[in-house]
């Protein structure tokens, strides 16, 4: 479920540095890269270089479309848990 934790973290805290999110949701930085690559490939997140420090990746806040997708996923999880 790291994808869920990452999406919720970005939704709640974004914009946020990748390393800060990794510490916040307690996912190893190496594992975080894999999760973020998968989410970005599915166009669920946006990742860019931090304007203040090019060594860091910044995770943009979720767009309205990304928020709708997250809400739909959460709704499906709730329905699944109730059945």
Tab-separated table of C-alpha atoms in Angstrom:
chain	number	residue	atom	x	y	z
A	1	UNK	CA	0.000	0.000	0.000
A	2	UNK	CA	2.875	2.454	-0.338
A	3	UNK	CA	1.243	3.995	-3.422
A	4	UNK	CA	-1.806	4.914	-1.373
A	5	UNK	CA	0.317	6.458	1.404
A	6	UNK	CA	2.335	8.457	-1.119
A	7	UNK	CA	-0.741	9.766	-2.947
A	8	UNK	CA	-2.424	10.743	0.309
A	9	UNK	CA	0.776	12.377	1.551
A	10	UNK	CA	1.081	14.469	-1.598
A	11	UNK	CA	-2.612	15.367	-1.458
A	12	UNK	CA	-2.279	16.514	2.139
A	13	UNK	CA	1.203	18.061	2.125
A	14	UNK	CA	2.026	19.004	-1.479
A	15	UNK	CA	4.046	20.678	-2.716
A	16	UNK	CA	6.673	18.702	-0.851
A	17	UNK	CA	10.232	17.556	-1.449
A	18	UNK	CA	10.596	13.890	-2.313
A	19	UNK	CA	12.973	13.289	0.611
A	20	UNK	CA	10.601	15.007	3.052
A	21	UNK	CA	7.686	12.879	1.856
A	22	UNK	CA	9.817	9.757	2.196
A	23	UNK	CA	10.537	10.609	5.839
A	24	UNK	CA	6.925	11.603	6.534
A	25	UNK	CA	5.330	8.404	5.222
A	26	UNK	CA	8.290	6.300	6.422
A	27	UNK	CA	9.221	4.754	3.100
A	28	UNK	CA	12.878	4.069	2.362
A	29	UNK	CA	14.167	6.598	-0.192
A	30	UNK	CA	15.136	3.826	-2.646
A	31	UNK	CA	11.643	2.356	-2.438
A	32	UNK	CA	10.135	5.841	-2.730
A	33	UNK	CA	11.821	6.297	-6.111
A	34	UNK	CA	10.183	3.108	-7.399
A	35	UNK	CA	6.746	4.121	-6.110
A	36	UNK	CA	7.054	7.630	-7.562
A	37	UNK	CA	8.230	6.289	-10.930
A	38	UNK	CA	5.181	4.021	-11.088
A	39	UNK	CA	2.776	6.803	-10.080
A	40	UNK	CA	4.349	9.221	-12.550
A	41	UNK	CA	4.162	6.646	-15.363
A	42	UNK	CA	0.417	6.400	-14.682
A	43	UNK	CA	0.200	10.198	-14.714
A	44	UNK	CA	-1.010	10.270	-11.119
A	45	UNK	CA	1.675	12.684	-9.887
A	46	UNK	CA	3.964	15.406	-11.198
A	47	UNK	CA	7.622	15.474	-10.181
A	48	UNK	CA	10.026	18.297	-11.031
A	49	UNK	CA	13.384	19.629	-9.890
A	50	UNK	CA	13.183	21.886	-6.866
A	51	UNK	CA	13.661	25.479	-8.072
A	52	UNK	CA	15.735	26.356	-4.991
A	53	UNK	CA	17.902	23.229	-4.967
A	54	UNK	CA	18.416	21.294	-8.209
A	55	UNK	CA	19.585	18.250	-6.221
A	56	UNK	CA	16.049	17.762	-4.908
A	57	UNK	CA	12.862	16.567	-6.575
A	58	UNK	CA	9.686	18.452	-5.778
A	59	UNK	CA	6.302	16.786	-5.856
A	60	UNK	CA	3.607	19.116	-7.078
A	61	UNK	CA	0.250	19.315	-5.350
A	62	UNK	CA	-2.340	17.063	-6.936
A	63	UNK	CA	-4.256	18.604	-9.805
A	64	UNK	CA	-8.064	18.528	-9.695
A	65	UNK	CA	-8.033	15.512	-12.035
A	66	UNK	CA	-5.505	13.703	-9.836
A	67	UNK	CA	-7.615	14.480	-6.753
A	68	UNK	CA	-10.683	12.999	-8.482
A	69	UNK	CA	-8.724	9.848	-9.295
A	70	UNK	CA	-7.539	9.571	-5.694
A	71	UNK	CA	-11.089	10.054	-4.406
A	72	UNK	CA	-12.360	7.355	-6.769
A	73	UNK	CA	-9.638	4.954	-5.614
A	74	UNK	CA	-10.411	5.632	-1.962
A	75	UNK	CA	-14.125	5.102	-2.585
A	76	UNK	CA	-13.369	1.736	-4.193
A	77	UNK	CA	-11.263	0.743	-1.186
A	78	UNK	CA	-14.072	1.642	1.197
A	79	UNK	CA	-16.608	-0.380	-0.817
A	80	UNK	CA	-14.228	-3.337	-0.915
A	81	UNK	CA	-13.684	-3.206	2.850
A	82	UNK	CA	-17.429	-3.063	3.497
A	83	UNK	CA	-18.207	-6.155	1.422
